[in-house]
Short mmCIF file of C-alpha atoms (C1' of nucleotides) in Angstrom, two decimals:
data_model
loop_
_atom_site.label_atom_id
_atom_site.label_comp_id
_atom_site.label_asym_id
_atom_site.label_seq_id
_atom_site.Cartn_x
_atom_site.Cartn_y
_atom_site.Cartn_z
CA MET A 96 15.63 -5.87 -17.98
CA GLN A 97 20.01 -5.13 -18.23
CA THR A 98 21.60 -6.55 -15.39
CA GLN A 99 24.08 -4.79 -16.14
CA ARG A 100 23.24 -1.56 -15.24
CA LEU A 101 21.60 -2.87 -12.58
CA ALA A 102 24.72 -4.06 -11.20
CA GLN A 103 26.31 -0.45 -11.79
CA ILE A 104 23.23 1.16 -9.93
CA MET A 105 23.38 -1.12 -6.95
CA GLN A 106 27.42 -0.46 -6.78
CA GLU A 107 26.55 3.58 -6.83
CA ARG A 108 24.33 2.96 -4.35
CA GLY A 109 25.90 1.18 -1.85
CA VAL A 110 23.57 -1.63 -2.23
CA ARG A 111 25.20 -4.80 -1.43
CA ARG A 112 24.98 -6.96 -4.63
CA THR A 113 23.70 -10.33 -3.38
CA PRO A 114 22.24 -13.64 -5.34
CA GLN A 115 18.87 -13.26 -3.45
CA ARG A 116 18.59 -9.40 -4.37
CA LEU A 117 19.21 -9.85 -7.96
CA ALA A 118 16.53 -13.03 -8.21
CA VAL A 119 13.90 -10.21 -6.34
CA TRP A 120 14.77 -7.61 -9.02
CA ARG A 121 14.53 -9.71 -11.57
CA LEU A 122 11.41 -11.52 -10.78
CA PHE A 123 9.91 -8.17 -10.32
CA ALA A 124 11.36 -7.33 -13.86
CA GLU A 125 9.82 -10.21 -15.29
CA GLU A 126 6.28 -10.09 -13.52
CA PRO A 127 5.65 -6.68 -12.59
CA GLY A 128 2.64 -5.80 -10.54
CA LEU A 129 3.37 -8.54 -7.92
CA THR A 130 2.71 -7.96 -4.44
CA ILE A 131 5.50 -8.86 -1.84
CA ARG A 132 3.77 -12.03 -0.84
CA GLU A 133 3.94 -13.50 -4.18
CA ALA A 134 7.10 -12.72 -4.71
CA VAL A 135 7.58 -14.52 -1.51
CA ARG A 136 5.70 -17.57 -2.58
CA ALA A 137 7.22 -17.23 -6.14
CA LEU A 138 10.85 -17.26 -4.89
CA GLU A 139 10.21 -19.87 -2.16
CA PRO A 140 11.16 -22.98 -4.02
CA ALA A 141 14.60 -20.85 -4.83
CA GLY A 142 15.30 -21.43 -1.18
CA ILE A 143 15.12 -17.56 -0.71
CA GLY A 144 13.44 -17.26 2.97
CA GLN A 145 10.39 -14.67 2.97
CA ALA A 146 12.50 -12.79 5.48
CA THR A 147 15.02 -11.98 3.12
CA VAL A 148 12.67 -11.09 0.23
CA TYR A 149 10.86 -8.30 2.55
CA ARG A 150 14.42 -7.00 3.24
CA SER A 151 15.26 -7.31 -0.62
CA VAL A 152 12.23 -5.36 -1.35
CA LYS A 153 12.92 -2.39 1.26
CA ALA A 154 16.72 -1.97 0.23
CA LEU A 155 15.81 -1.66 -3.42
CA GLU A 156 12.77 0.13 -3.34
CA GLY A 157 15.08 2.41 -1.06
CA ALA A 158 17.77 2.49 -4.08
CA GLY A 159 15.03 3.43 -6.55
CA LEU A 160 15.30 -0.23 -8.21
CA LEU A 161 11.48 -1.02 -7.19
CA LEU A 162 8.26 1.17 -7.61
CA GLY A 163 5.55 0.54 -5.19
CA PHE A 164 2.06 1.50 -6.54
CA PRO A 165 -1.19 1.20 -5.42
CA ALA A 166 -3.35 -1.67 -6.45
CA PRO A 167 -7.34 -1.73 -6.09
CA ARG A 168 -8.63 -4.01 -2.93
CA GLY A 169 -5.62 -1.59 -1.12
CA GLU A 170 -2.67 -3.79 -2.30
CA LEU A 171 0.31 -2.48 -2.70
CA ARG A 172 2.43 -3.91 -5.60
CA TYR A 173 5.82 -3.59 -7.30
CA ALA A 174 7.84 -3.34 -10.52
CA ALA A 175 11.19 -3.44 -11.26
CA VAL A 176 12.66 -0.29 -12.85
CA LEU A 177 16.05 1.28 -13.34
CA ASP A 178 15.28 5.01 -14.48
CA HIS A 179 12.43 7.09 -13.88
CA VAL A 180 9.54 5.69 -15.69
CA HIS A 181 6.01 5.98 -15.30
CA LEU A 182 3.83 3.06 -15.24
CA LEU A 183 0.74 1.98 -17.48
CA VAL A 184 -1.41 -0.62 -15.03
CA CYS A 185 -4.39 -2.71 -16.48
CA GLU A 186 -6.71 -2.79 -14.46
CA ARG A 187 -8.42 -6.02 -15.03
CA CYS A 188 -5.56 -8.41 -15.66
CA ARG A 189 -2.71 -6.18 -13.82
CA ALA A 190 -0.22 -6.31 -16.73
CA VAL A 191 2.44 -3.27 -16.40
CA ARG A 192 3.85 -1.37 -19.05
CA ARG A 193 7.01 1.16 -18.50
CA LEU A 194 6.45 4.44 -20.32
CA HIS A 195 9.72 6.04 -20.63
CA GLU A 196 8.96 9.37 -21.55
CA CYS A 197 8.43 11.80 -18.99
CA ARG A 198 7.66 15.41 -19.62
CA LEU A 199 6.80 16.67 -16.30
CA GLY A 200 9.80 18.71 -15.72
CA GLY A 201 8.06 21.55 -16.24
CA TYR A 202 5.18 20.73 -14.16
CA GLU A 203 7.90 19.78 -11.21
CA ALA A 204 9.50 23.52 -11.55
CA GLU A 205 5.98 24.87 -11.60
CA VAL A 206 4.95 23.21 -8.45
CA GLU A 207 8.41 24.02 -6.59
CA GLN A 208 7.70 28.03 -7.15
CA LYS A 209 3.75 28.19 -6.20
CA THR A 210 4.30 25.79 -3.64
CA GLY A 211 7.53 26.57 -1.88
CA TYR A 212 8.33 22.97 -1.45
CA ARG A 213 11.66 21.30 -3.12
CA VAL A 214 10.78 18.87 -5.44
CA ARG A 215 12.56 15.58 -5.92
CA GLY A 216 10.46 13.48 -7.82
CA HIS A 217 7.29 12.13 -8.55
CA THR A 218 5.36 8.70 -9.58
CA LEU A 219 2.96 8.70 -12.28
CA VAL A 220 0.84 5.99 -12.52
CA VAL A 221 -1.82 5.35 -15.32
CA TYR A 222 -4.87 3.03 -14.89
CA GLY A 223 -6.61 1.49 -17.98
CA LEU A 224 -7.75 -1.58 -19.83
CA CYS A 225 -4.78 -3.22 -21.93
CA PRO A 226 -5.51 -3.82 -25.58
CA ARG A 227 -6.66 -7.47 -24.70
CA CYS A 228 -8.88 -6.79 -21.69
CA ARG A 229 -10.64 -3.58 -23.91
CA GLU A 230 -11.87 -6.30 -26.18
CA GLY A 231 -13.53 -8.17 -23.29
CA GLY A 232 -11.00 -11.25 -23.89
CA GLU A 233 -9.65 -13.45 -21.56
CA PRO A 234 -7.09 -11.32 -19.17
CA MET B 1389 -13.18 19.96 3.23
CA GLN B 1390 -16.69 20.22 1.83
CA THR B 1391 -18.80 17.66 3.56
CA GLN B 1392 -21.65 18.86 1.04
CA ARG B 1393 -20.22 17.41 -1.77
CA LEU B 1394 -18.83 14.18 -0.28
CA ALA B 1395 -22.64 13.66 0.42
CA GLN B 1396 -23.75 14.32 -2.99
CA ILE B 1397 -20.93 11.85 -4.47
CA MET B 1398 -21.64 8.92 -1.83
CA GLN B 1399 -25.30 9.33 -2.99
CA GLU B 1400 -24.45 8.98 -6.58
CA ARG B 1401 -21.94 6.57 -6.27
CA GLY B 1402 -24.35 4.00 -4.25
CA VAL B 1403 -22.19 4.33 -1.24
CA ARG B 1404 -23.93 4.18 2.18
CA ARG B 1405 -23.65 7.33 4.47
CA THR B 1406 -22.94 6.26 7.59
CA PRO B 1407 -21.76 8.33 10.37
CA GLN B 1408 -18.51 5.75 11.09
CA ARG B 1409 -17.70 6.42 6.68
CA LEU B 1410 -18.19 10.41 7.33
CA ALA B 1411 -15.64 10.15 10.61
CA VAL B 1412 -13.01 8.29 8.60
CA TRP B 1413 -13.61 10.43 5.67
CA ARG B 1414 -12.88 13.62 7.76
CA LEU B 1415 -9.66 11.97 9.47
CA PHE B 1416 -8.22 11.56 6.37
CA ALA B 1417 -9.14 14.75 5.29
CA GLU B 1418 -7.72 16.49 8.40
CA GLU B 1419 -4.84 14.37 8.44
CA PRO B 1420 -4.02 13.25 4.98
CA GLY B 1421 -0.77 10.96 5.00
CA LEU B 1422 -2.07 8.40 7.51
CA THR B 1423 -1.78 4.58 7.26
CA ILE B 1424 -5.00 2.80 8.03
CA ARG B 1425 -3.80 1.23 11.11
CA GLU B 1426 -3.08 4.79 12.29
CA ALA B 1427 -6.55 5.37 11.35
CA VAL B 1428 -7.75 2.71 13.39
CA ARG B 1429 -6.16 3.82 16.47
CA ALA B 1430 -7.16 7.63 16.20
CA LEU B 1431 -11.04 6.77 15.53
CA GLU B 1432 -10.64 4.06 18.11
CA PRO B 1433 -11.30 6.83 21.10
CA ALA B 1434 -14.55 7.44 18.90
CA GLY B 1435 -15.88 3.95 19.51
CA ILE B 1436 -15.32 3.08 15.89
CA GLY B 1437 -14.17 -0.60 15.68
CA GLN B 1438 -11.27 -1.35 13.74
CA ALA B 1439 -13.03 -3.90 11.18
CA THR B 1440 -15.16 -0.65 10.20
CA VAL B 1441 -12.63 1.41 9.44
CA TYR B 1442 -11.04 -1.21 7.13
CA ARG B 1443 -14.09 -1.43 5.37
CA SER B 1444 -14.48 1.71 5.41
CA VAL B 1445 -11.25 2.87 3.81
CA LYS B 1446 -12.05 0.24 1.18
CA ALA B 1447 -15.64 1.63 0.33
CA LEU B 1448 -14.66 4.83 0.28
CA GLU B 1449 -11.86 4.33 -2.10
CA GLY B 1450 -13.42 2.42 -4.31
CA ALA B 1451 -15.96 4.91 -4.65
CA GLY B 1452 -12.96 7.37 -5.45
CA LEU B 1453 -12.97 9.48 -2.31
CA LEU B 1454 -10.19 8.17 -0.55
CA LEU B 1455 -6.41 7.90 -2.77
CA GLY B 1456 -3.75 5.55 -1.86
CA PHE B 1457 -0.19 6.02 -2.44
CA PRO B 1458 3.08 4.60 -1.26
CA ALA B 1459 4.91 6.06 1.22
CA PRO B 1460 8.74 5.05 2.16
CA ARG B 1461 9.14 2.08 4.03
CA GLY B 1462 6.51 -0.12 1.81
CA GLU B 1463 3.67 1.79 3.79
CA LEU B 1464 0.29 2.42 2.09
CA ARG B 1465 -0.97 5.65 2.74
CA TYR B 1466 -4.55 7.32 2.16
CA ALA B 1467 -5.46 10.96 1.73
CA ALA B 1468 -9.13 12.15 1.37
CA VAL B 1469 -10.09 13.60 -2.29
CA LEU B 1470 -13.24 14.72 -3.88
CA ASP B 1471 -12.01 15.34 -7.43
CA HIS B 1472 -9.16 14.07 -9.08
CA VAL B 1473 -6.16 15.88 -7.67
CA HIS B 1474 -2.40 15.19 -7.51
CA LEU B 1475 -0.78 14.92 -4.09
CA LEU B 1476 2.35 16.64 -3.21
CA VAL B 1477 3.88 15.00 -0.27
CA CYS B 1478 6.80 16.31 2.03
CA GLU B 1479 9.17 13.13 2.43
CA ARG B 1480 10.45 14.43 5.67
CA CYS B 1481 7.50 15.27 7.97
CA ARG B 1482 4.93 13.09 5.90
CA ALA B 1483 2.79 16.75 5.21
CA VAL B 1484 0.64 16.26 2.04
CA ARG B 1485 -0.88 19.14 -0.21
CA ARG B 1486 -3.36 18.51 -3.01
CA LEU B 1487 -2.70 20.44 -6.09
CA HIS B 1488 -5.86 20.77 -7.96
CA GLU B 1489 -3.93 21.52 -11.52
CA CYS B 1490 -3.81 18.19 -13.91
CA ARG B 1491 -2.47 19.22 -17.89
CA LEU B 1492 -1.63 15.42 -18.17
CA GLY B 1493 -4.94 15.26 -20.49
CA GLY B 1494 -2.91 15.21 -23.47
CA TYR B 1495 -0.47 12.92 -22.16
CA GLU B 1496 -3.48 10.27 -21.69
CA ALA B 1497 -4.66 10.51 -25.03
CA GLU B 1498 -1.14 10.02 -26.61
CA VAL B 1499 -0.42 6.93 -24.10
CA GLU B 1500 -3.54 5.97 -25.66
CA GLN B 1501 -2.63 6.05 -29.08
CA LYS B 1502 0.64 4.79 -28.49
CA THR B 1503 -0.04 1.86 -26.44
CA GLY B 1504 -3.39 0.34 -27.96
CA TYR B 1505 -4.44 0.91 -24.16
CA ARG B 1506 -7.68 2.51 -22.81
CA VAL B 1507 -6.84 4.67 -20.39
CA ARG B 1508 -9.21 5.67 -17.32
CA GLY B 1509 -7.41 7.55 -15.03
CA HIS B 1510 -4.11 8.15 -13.59
CA THR B 1511 -2.43 9.03 -10.01
CA LEU B 1512 0.53 11.77 -9.65
CA VAL B 1513 2.15 11.83 -6.60
CA VAL B 1514 4.90 14.46 -6.03
CA TYR B 1515 7.65 13.73 -3.50
CA GLY B 1516 9.95 16.37 -2.22
CA LEU B 1517 10.55 18.34 1.08
CA CYS B 1518 8.09 21.14 2.36
CA PRO B 1519 9.00 24.70 3.09
CA ARG B 1520 9.73 24.30 6.46
CA CYS B 1521 11.62 20.79 6.29
CA ARG B 1522 13.52 22.33 3.81
CA GLU B 1523 15.18 24.63 5.79
CA GLY B 1524 16.17 21.85 8.15
CA GLY B 1525 13.48 23.03 10.68
CA GLU B 1526 11.34 20.76 12.96
CA PRO B 1527 8.63 18.81 10.89
"C1'" DG C 1233 43.19 -13.23 0.78
"C1'" DC C 1234 41.16 -11.44 5.15
"C1'" DA C 1235 38.76 -8.85 8.34
"C1'" DT C 1236 34.59 -7.49 9.17
"C1'" DA C 1237 30.56 -4.98 8.40
"C1'" DC C 1238 26.44 -6.54 6.15
"C1'" DC C 1239 23.26 -9.91 4.86
"C1'" DT C 1240 20.79 -14.77 4.75
"C1'" DG C 1241 17.69 -18.68 6.45
"C1'" DA C 1242 15.00 -20.47 10.09
"C1'" DT C 1243 11.76 -19.46 13.63
"C1'" DA C 1244 9.03 -16.74 16.87
"C1'" DA C 1245 6.80 -12.98 17.90
"C1'" DA C 1246 4.24 -9.14 16.93
"C1'" DT C 1247 1.07 -6.77 13.88
"C1'" DC C 1248 -2.15 -6.42 10.78
"C1'" DT C 1249 -6.45 -7.75 8.50
"C1'" DT C 1250 -10.11 -10.32 7.25
"C1'" DA C 1251 -14.61 -13.58 8.69
"C1'" DT C 1252 -18.26 -14.39 11.84
"C1'" DC C 1253 -22.40 -13.57 13.81
"C1'" DA C 1254 -26.24 -10.66 16.38
"C1'" DT C 1255 -27.32 -6.34 16.18
"C1'" DC C 1256 -28.54 -1.75 14.75
"C1'" DT C 1257 -29.33 1.44 11.19
"C1'" DC C 1258 -29.67 3.97 6.26
"C1'" DG C 1259 -32.55 4.85 2.59
"C1'" DC C 1260 -36.41 3.42 0.19
"C1'" DG C 1261 -41.34 2.83 -0.49
"C1'" DG C 1262 -45.79 3.63 1.35
"C1'" DC D 249 -44.04 9.34 9.24
"C1'" DC D 250 -42.93 4.72 9.72
"C1'" DG D 251 -41.99 -0.07 8.49
"C1'" DC D 252 -39.11 -3.01 5.72
"C1'" DG D 253 -34.96 -5.19 4.04
"C1'" DA D 254 -30.69 -4.62 2.20
"C1'" DG D 255 -26.53 -3.71 4.28
"C1'" DA D 256 -23.49 -1.44 7.76
"C1'" DT D 257 -21.32 -2.02 12.66
"C1'" DG D 258 -18.91 -3.92 16.85
"C1'" DA D 259 -16.71 -7.28 19.32
"C1'" DT D 260 -14.14 -11.24 18.67
"C1'" DA D 261 -11.64 -14.83 16.88
"C1'" DA D 262 -9.45 -16.58 13.28
"C1'" DG D 263 -6.20 -15.92 9.66
"C1'" DA D 264 -2.33 -13.71 6.95
"C1'" DT D 265 1.38 -10.47 7.10
"C1'" DT D 266 5.38 -8.77 8.63
"C1'" DT D 267 9.32 -7.95 11.31
"C1'" DA D 268 12.67 -9.51 15.03
"C1'" DT D 269 15.99 -12.60 16.85
"C1'" DC D 270 20.55 -15.03 16.35
"C1'" DA D 271 23.58 -18.56 14.56
"C1'" DG D 272 26.22 -18.90 10.91
"C1'" DG D 273 27.16 -17.13 5.98
"C1'" DT D 274 29.09 -13.89 2.40
"C1'" DA D 275 30.36 -9.70 -0.56
"C1'" DT D 276 33.46 -5.87 -0.47
"C1'" DG D 277 37.32 -2.89 0.42
"C1'" DC D 278 41.82 -3.29 1.71
#
DNA sequence: GCATACCTGATAAATCTTATCATCTCGCGG
DNA sequence: CCGCGAGATGATAAGATTTATCAGGTATGC
C-alpha cells in the first residue's frame, strides 16, 4: 500500500515516523488480520522489540492507520488502513479484503438525528467465506 | 432485556443454561461496554469464578448473545445482544446504545456479487459522543 | 547541525487468560 | 419425579500477554 500517503498522514497527525512503526504498519498492510502477538513474532527477526510493537500498534491505531476488529475466539486482530474502509473477513482462512465503498453517510446523519449523538465515524466488518473457502478448498 | 427470549435462544443453540451464564449475560445487558476483566471483578462478589466468566463469555459470544467490539486503547469490549443490532458507542463515557435498524441487506448482496465471498453477517459500530458528553458535561 | 522531546530495546514486573481436576448440576429419558 | 451422564463450575496453578522502567538512541523543529 501507498507508503507515500502513509508518510503524509503520519506527518499531519503528529505521529513520529520511525523505521519500526513503518515496519509494523507494512506488516499489517501485507498481512491484514494478524494479532499483535503474531506481529511481535513476525518482527522479532527484524530486531524490533515486543514493547515497540505494542506501542507502535497503539500509536498507529490512534492515528487511524490501523483498524482493530474482533475475530472468533475473542481475538482482536488488526488491518492497516489509510482511508476509511470496510473490512471483509473470511471466517475460515482469515483473509481480509478492504472495501472502499461506503454509503453510510446518510445512515450516520439519521443516527445523529434520532439519538442526539454526535457521530464521528463507524467501523463496519462483513464476515463470510472467501471464494476458495466457500468451495471447501484449502484456506 | 428479555430474559424470556434469551432462554429460548440458548435452548435453540444448544448452550446450556446455567445461573452463571445468565448472570454474565445480564451484566453485559445492564452495563454494555465492559471488558471481560471488568466483568470478572463485577461478578466476583456474586461468587462467580473468573474462569467461569471467561468461559461464559466465549460460549455466549459463540451463540451470538454477546457482541465484541474494539474500543480505544486496544480494548475488546462486549455488549449483550439478542438479535442483530448495530452499536452506538460514546467515545468519551463509553455509553453503548443498540440500534435496531439495519439496512445493509442490499449492501451485503452487493458485496457478495462483487467479491465472490459468501456473506454470513456483519458488525457495524458507530462511534461518537452521546448527548451529555457532547455538551462537555460529566460522563 | 543541535537540542530535546520522544522513541527504542532489554528486562522485569504486573496482568490477564487458560489448564487442571475434583465436584456439582443441567437436561434428558425413563 | 428421579437418576444418569455430558458438560459446567470453582479453586488453584501454570502459562501467556501486556505494561513499566530506564539507559541510550534518533526523528523533528529551529
